Amino acid sequence: MKRKTTGDLVFEVFNYLLMMILTVVTLYPFLHVLAVSLNDPYDTVKGGITIFPRKFTLVNYIETLNYPQIPWAVLITVLRTVIGTFAGVLSTAMVAYVINRKDFIARKPVAMMFIITMYVGGGLIPDYMLIRGLGLMNNFLVYILPGLISPFNVIVIKSYMEGIPPDLEESAMIDGANDFLIFWKIILPLCAPVVATISLFIAVGHWNSWFDTYLYCSNEPRLTTLQYELQKILSNAAASSQIDYYSNLDPNRTMKVTPHSLRMAMTIIVTLPILFVYPFVQKYFIHGMTIGAIKS
């Protein structure tokens, strides 16, 4: 084996140090939020919390989950994320497949229509009037239908499909397969890496969304989402004093946490589920990069 030179050793040391610094800078904010959420709320007021709790407690999470709207908001958010992701990925992939078909005469005009919507939009007021005209106000479908197909995601999946050999489709047609069978049995499985990527994009978008709840479902408590409840808690905590904030939440109940600790606990609650999803789709990212390397 070739012996490493002094320059190689210096480069490795510098590279490791740089990676360690980047890792610390990336993880420190999250670890700090986690430490504050696990620390005694009145001890946190003293300051000095870094990445480890000084007085460990779960009272912040207990009080947060005792907020009456949180359990129902979690259910609605999970349903919205699962249904919205499945419907969005399937619809986007089907549109991308149709646009990518060479025998589809109107594929260029249709693709151009999707691209135009990326740069031109009606704005907030026309969108609101459209949703109201469609009867989607205070309706669960308002979380699913308006963002069912994303032009950007269509372009990404279409670009990936262009790398699939057309011989596979021709062979399937010779064997008697129709367009739906070819899409479901051949094209979609081959697009697993890009589908996993788009699924993560859509799932994170649904999980983090709160503004559509504020616009279209704020008058319907049964359709509230976790992020919207977090936004209300953060707004109340920022605009009210500690005593007023507690009395606004529940006048008959004395809370044991501070607004700052409550915000940290809510942040961890809404962040962890998405972090747990990533390892399950990471293998598809690696597979996609491997395919790209082979193509090049």
Short mmCIF file of N, CA and C in Angstrom, two decimals, residues 105-191:
data_model
loop_
_atom_site.label_atom_id
_atom_site.label_comp_id
_atom_site.label_asym_id
_atom_site.label_seq_id
_atom_site.Cartn_x
_atom_site.Cartn_y
_atom_site.Cartn_z
N ILE A 105 -50.19 13.27 -28.22
CA ILE A 105 -50.03 14.40 -29.15
C ILE A 105 -49.92 15.73 -28.42
N ALA A 106 -50.71 15.92 -27.39
CA ALA A 106 -50.76 17.22 -26.70
C ALA A 106 -49.81 17.31 -25.52
N ARG A 107 -48.77 16.48 -25.51
CA ARG A 107 -47.90 16.46 -24.33
C ARG A 107 -47.14 17.76 -24.15
N LYS A 108 -46.71 18.41 -25.23
CA LYS A 108 -45.98 19.66 -25.09
C LYS A 108 -46.86 20.81 -24.60
N PRO A 109 -48.05 21.01 -25.18
CA PRO A 109 -48.93 22.06 -24.63
C PRO A 109 -49.32 21.82 -23.18
N VAL A 110 -49.59 20.56 -22.83
CA VAL A 110 -49.96 20.26 -21.44
C VAL A 110 -48.79 20.52 -20.51
N ALA A 111 -47.60 20.11 -20.93
CA ALA A 111 -46.41 20.37 -20.11
C ALA A 111 -46.18 21.87 -19.95
N MET A 112 -46.40 22.64 -21.01
CA MET A 112 -46.24 24.09 -20.94
C MET A 112 -47.24 24.71 -19.97
N MET A 113 -48.47 24.19 -19.94
CA MET A 113 -49.49 24.70 -19.01
C MET A 113 -49.05 24.48 -17.57
N PHE A 114 -48.45 23.34 -17.29
CA PHE A 114 -47.96 23.08 -15.93
C PHE A 114 -46.81 24.02 -15.58
N ILE A 115 -45.92 24.23 -16.53
CA ILE A 115 -44.76 25.09 -16.27
C ILE A 115 -45.20 26.53 -16.02
N ILE A 116 -46.19 27.00 -16.76
CA ILE A 116 -46.67 28.39 -16.59
C ILE A 116 -47.18 28.61 -15.17
N THR A 117 -47.84 27.60 -14.59
CA THR A 117 -48.38 27.77 -13.24
C THR A 117 -47.28 27.91 -12.19
N MET A 118 -46.05 27.55 -12.53
CA MET A 118 -44.94 27.72 -11.59
C MET A 118 -44.53 29.18 -11.48
N TYR A 119 -44.85 29.99 -12.49
CA TYR A 119 -44.42 31.38 -12.51
C TYR A 119 -45.58 32.36 -12.38
N VAL A 120 -46.79 31.93 -12.70
CA VAL A 120 -47.95 32.81 -12.68
C VAL A 120 -49.01 32.20 -11.77
N GLY A 121 -49.50 32.99 -10.81
CA GLY A 121 -50.54 32.53 -9.91
C GLY A 121 -51.58 33.61 -9.67
N GLY A 122 -52.77 33.21 -9.27
CA GLY A 122 -53.84 34.17 -9.05
C GLY A 122 -53.66 35.01 -7.81
N GLY A 123 -52.98 34.46 -6.80
CA GLY A 123 -52.82 35.18 -5.55
C GLY A 123 -53.73 34.62 -4.47
N LEU A 124 -53.60 35.19 -3.28
CA LEU A 124 -54.30 34.66 -2.12
C LEU A 124 -55.81 34.84 -2.21
N ILE A 125 -56.26 36.03 -2.59
CA ILE A 125 -57.70 36.30 -2.63
C ILE A 125 -58.41 35.46 -3.68
N PRO A 126 -57.93 35.38 -4.93
CA PRO A 126 -58.58 34.47 -5.88
C PRO A 126 -58.59 33.02 -5.43
N ASP A 127 -57.49 32.59 -4.79
CA ASP A 127 -57.46 31.22 -4.28
C ASP A 127 -58.55 31.00 -3.22
N TYR A 128 -58.70 31.97 -2.34
CA TYR A 128 -59.71 31.87 -1.30
C TYR A 128 -61.12 31.83 -1.91
N MET A 129 -61.35 32.69 -2.90
CA MET A 129 -62.67 32.71 -3.55
C MET A 129 -62.93 31.40 -4.30
N LEU A 130 -61.88 30.83 -4.89
CA LEU A 130 -62.03 29.55 -5.59
C LEU A 130 -62.39 28.43 -4.61
N ILE A 131 -61.68 28.38 -3.50
CA ILE A 131 -61.95 27.35 -2.50
C ILE A 131 -63.38 27.49 -1.96
N ARG A 132 -63.78 28.72 -1.71
CA ARG A 132 -65.15 28.95 -1.21
C ARG A 132 -66.18 28.59 -2.27
N GLY A 133 -65.91 28.91 -3.53
CA GLY A 133 -66.84 28.58 -4.61
C GLY A 133 -66.97 27.08 -4.83
N LEU A 134 -65.90 26.33 -4.56
CA LEU A 134 -65.94 24.87 -4.71
C LEU A 134 -66.57 24.18 -3.51
N GLY A 135 -66.91 24.94 -2.48
CA GLY A 135 -67.53 24.34 -1.31
C GLY A 135 -66.57 23.58 -0.43
N LEU A 136 -65.29 23.96 -0.44
CA LEU A 136 -64.29 23.25 0.34
C LEU A 136 -63.98 23.91 1.68
N MET A 137 -64.67 24.99 2.01
CA MET A 137 -64.46 25.63 3.30
C MET A 137 -64.90 24.68 4.42
N ASN A 138 -64.06 24.58 5.45
CA ASN A 138 -64.34 23.69 6.59
C ASN A 138 -64.59 22.26 6.12
N ASN A 139 -63.77 21.83 5.15
CA ASN A 139 -63.89 20.50 4.58
C ASN A 139 -62.50 19.86 4.56
N PHE A 140 -62.42 18.60 4.96
CA PHE A 140 -61.12 17.92 5.00
C PHE A 140 -60.45 17.88 3.64
N LEU A 141 -61.24 17.84 2.58
CA LEU A 141 -60.67 17.76 1.23
C LEU A 141 -59.88 19.00 0.84
N VAL A 142 -60.05 20.10 1.57
CA VAL A 142 -59.28 21.31 1.26
C VAL A 142 -57.80 21.09 1.55
N TYR A 143 -57.48 20.10 2.36
CA TYR A 143 -56.08 19.75 2.63
C TYR A 143 -55.47 18.91 1.51
N ILE A 144 -56.32 18.26 0.71
CA ILE A 144 -55.83 17.29 -0.26
C ILE A 144 -55.89 17.83 -1.69
N LEU A 145 -57.04 18.32 -2.11
CA LEU A 145 -57.27 18.63 -3.52
C LEU A 145 -56.46 19.82 -4.05
N PRO A 146 -56.39 20.97 -3.36
CA PRO A 146 -55.69 22.12 -3.97
C PRO A 146 -54.23 21.86 -4.31
N GLY A 147 -53.54 21.08 -3.51
CA GLY A 147 -52.13 20.81 -3.79
C GLY A 147 -51.87 19.40 -4.25
N LEU A 148 -52.86 18.80 -4.91
CA LEU A 148 -52.75 17.39 -5.29
C LEU A 148 -51.60 17.17 -6.27
N ILE A 149 -51.41 18.08 -7.21
CA ILE A 149 -50.36 17.93 -8.23
C ILE A 149 -49.46 19.16 -8.20
N SER A 150 -48.18 18.94 -8.03
CA SER A 150 -47.20 20.02 -8.05
C SER A 150 -46.45 20.00 -9.38
N PRO A 151 -46.44 21.11 -10.12
CA PRO A 151 -45.71 21.13 -11.40
C PRO A 151 -44.24 20.78 -11.25
N PHE A 152 -43.62 21.25 -10.18
CA PHE A 152 -42.21 20.95 -9.97
C PHE A 152 -42.00 19.45 -9.81
N ASN A 153 -42.84 18.80 -9.01
CA ASN A 153 -42.71 17.36 -8.82
C ASN A 153 -43.00 16.60 -10.12
N VAL A 154 -43.92 17.11 -10.92
CA VAL A 154 -44.20 16.48 -12.21
C VAL A 154 -42.96 16.50 -13.09
N ILE A 155 -42.27 17.63 -13.12
CA ILE A 155 -41.07 17.75 -13.95
C ILE A 155 -39.97 16.82 -13.44
N VAL A 156 -39.82 16.72 -12.12
CA VAL A 156 -38.79 15.86 -11.56
C VAL A 156 -39.04 14.40 -11.93
N ILE A 157 -40.27 13.93 -11.74
CA ILE A 157 -40.58 12.53 -12.06
C ILE A 157 -40.50 12.29 -13.56
N LYS A 158 -40.96 13.25 -14.36
CA LYS A 158 -40.88 13.10 -15.82
C LYS A 158 -39.42 12.98 -16.27
N SER A 159 -38.55 13.79 -15.70
CA SER A 159 -37.13 13.72 -16.06
C SER A 159 -36.54 12.35 -15.71
N TYR A 160 -36.98 11.79 -14.59
CA TYR A 160 -36.48 10.46 -14.22
C TYR A 160 -37.02 9.40 -15.18
N MET A 161 -38.29 9.53 -15.57
CA MET A 161 -38.89 8.54 -16.47
C MET A 161 -38.24 8.55 -17.84
N GLU A 162 -37.68 9.67 -18.24
CA GLU A 162 -37.03 9.75 -19.55
C GLU A 162 -35.82 8.81 -19.63
N GLY A 163 -35.28 8.43 -18.48
CA GLY A 163 -34.14 7.52 -18.47
C GLY A 163 -34.51 6.05 -18.52
N ILE A 164 -35.80 5.76 -18.47
CA ILE A 164 -36.26 4.36 -18.54
C ILE A 164 -36.31 3.93 -20.01
N PRO A 165 -35.69 2.83 -20.38
CA PRO A 165 -35.69 2.39 -21.79
C PRO A 165 -37.10 2.17 -22.31
N PRO A 166 -37.45 2.72 -23.45
CA PRO A 166 -38.80 2.52 -24.01
C PRO A 166 -39.06 1.08 -24.44
N ASP A 167 -37.99 0.29 -24.59
CA ASP A 167 -38.17 -1.11 -24.98
C ASP A 167 -39.00 -1.88 -23.96
N LEU A 168 -38.92 -1.48 -22.69
CA LEU A 168 -39.68 -2.17 -21.66
C LEU A 168 -41.18 -2.01 -21.90
N GLU A 169 -41.60 -0.80 -22.25
CA GLU A 169 -43.02 -0.56 -22.53
C GLU A 169 -43.46 -1.31 -23.79
N GLU A 170 -42.62 -1.30 -24.81
CA GLU A 170 -42.97 -1.97 -26.06
C GLU A 170 -43.10 -3.47 -25.85
N SER A 171 -42.21 -4.04 -25.04
CA SER A 171 -42.30 -5.48 -24.76
C SER A 171 -43.56 -5.82 -24.00
N ALA A 172 -43.92 -4.94 -23.04
CA ALA A 172 -45.15 -5.18 -22.27
C ALA A 172 -46.38 -5.07 -23.15
N MET A 173 -46.37 -4.12 -24.08
CA MET A 173 -47.51 -3.99 -25.00
C MET A 173 -47.66 -5.21 -25.89
N ILE A 174 -46.53 -5.76 -26.34
CA ILE A 174 -46.57 -6.97 -27.17
C ILE A 174 -47.18 -8.14 -26.39
N ASP A 175 -46.89 -8.16 -25.07
CA ASP A 175 -47.43 -9.22 -24.21
C ASP A 175 -48.88 -8.97 -23.82
N GLY A 176 -49.47 -7.85 -24.28
CA GLY A 176 -50.89 -7.60 -24.03
C GLY A 176 -51.18 -6.68 -22.87
N ALA A 177 -50.18 -6.05 -22.28
CA ALA A 177 -50.41 -5.15 -21.15
C ALA A 177 -50.96 -3.81 -21.64
N ASN A 178 -51.94 -3.26 -20.91
CA ASN A 178 -52.46 -1.94 -21.27
C ASN A 178 -51.66 -0.85 -20.56
N ASP A 179 -52.05 0.41 -20.78
CA ASP A 179 -51.29 1.53 -20.23
C ASP A 179 -51.29 1.53 -18.70
N PHE A 180 -52.41 1.23 -18.09
CA PHE A 180 -52.48 1.23 -16.63
C PHE A 180 -51.60 0.13 -16.04
N LEU A 181 -51.58 -1.04 -16.66
CA LEU A 181 -50.76 -2.14 -16.17
C LEU A 181 -49.27 -1.82 -16.34
N ILE A 182 -48.92 -1.21 -17.46
CA ILE A 182 -47.52 -0.82 -17.68
C ILE A 182 -47.08 0.20 -16.64
N PHE A 183 -47.94 1.17 -16.38
CA PHE A 183 -47.59 2.19 -15.39
C PHE A 183 -47.43 1.58 -14.01
N TRP A 184 -48.36 0.73 -13.61
CA TRP A 184 -48.38 0.22 -12.24
C TRP A 184 -47.32 -0.87 -12.01
N LYS A 185 -47.11 -1.73 -13.01
CA LYS A 185 -46.23 -2.88 -12.82
C LYS A 185 -44.78 -2.63 -13.28
N ILE A 186 -44.57 -1.67 -14.18
CA ILE A 186 -43.23 -1.48 -14.74
C ILE A 186 -42.67 -0.10 -14.39
N ILE A 187 -43.38 0.94 -14.79
CA ILE A 187 -42.85 2.30 -14.64
C ILE A 187 -42.73 2.70 -13.18
N LEU A 188 -43.79 2.52 -12.41
CA LEU A 188 -43.79 2.96 -11.02
C LEU A 188 -42.74 2.25 -10.17
N PRO A 189 -42.57 0.93 -10.27
CA PRO A 189 -41.50 0.27 -9.50
C PRO A 189 -40.10 0.76 -9.89
N LEU A 190 -39.89 1.03 -11.19
CA LEU A 190 -38.58 1.51 -11.62
C LEU A 190 -38.31 2.93 -11.13
N CYS A 191 -39.36 3.66 -10.81
CA CYS A 191 -39.22 5.05 -10.33
C CYS A 191 -39.20 5.12 -8.81
#
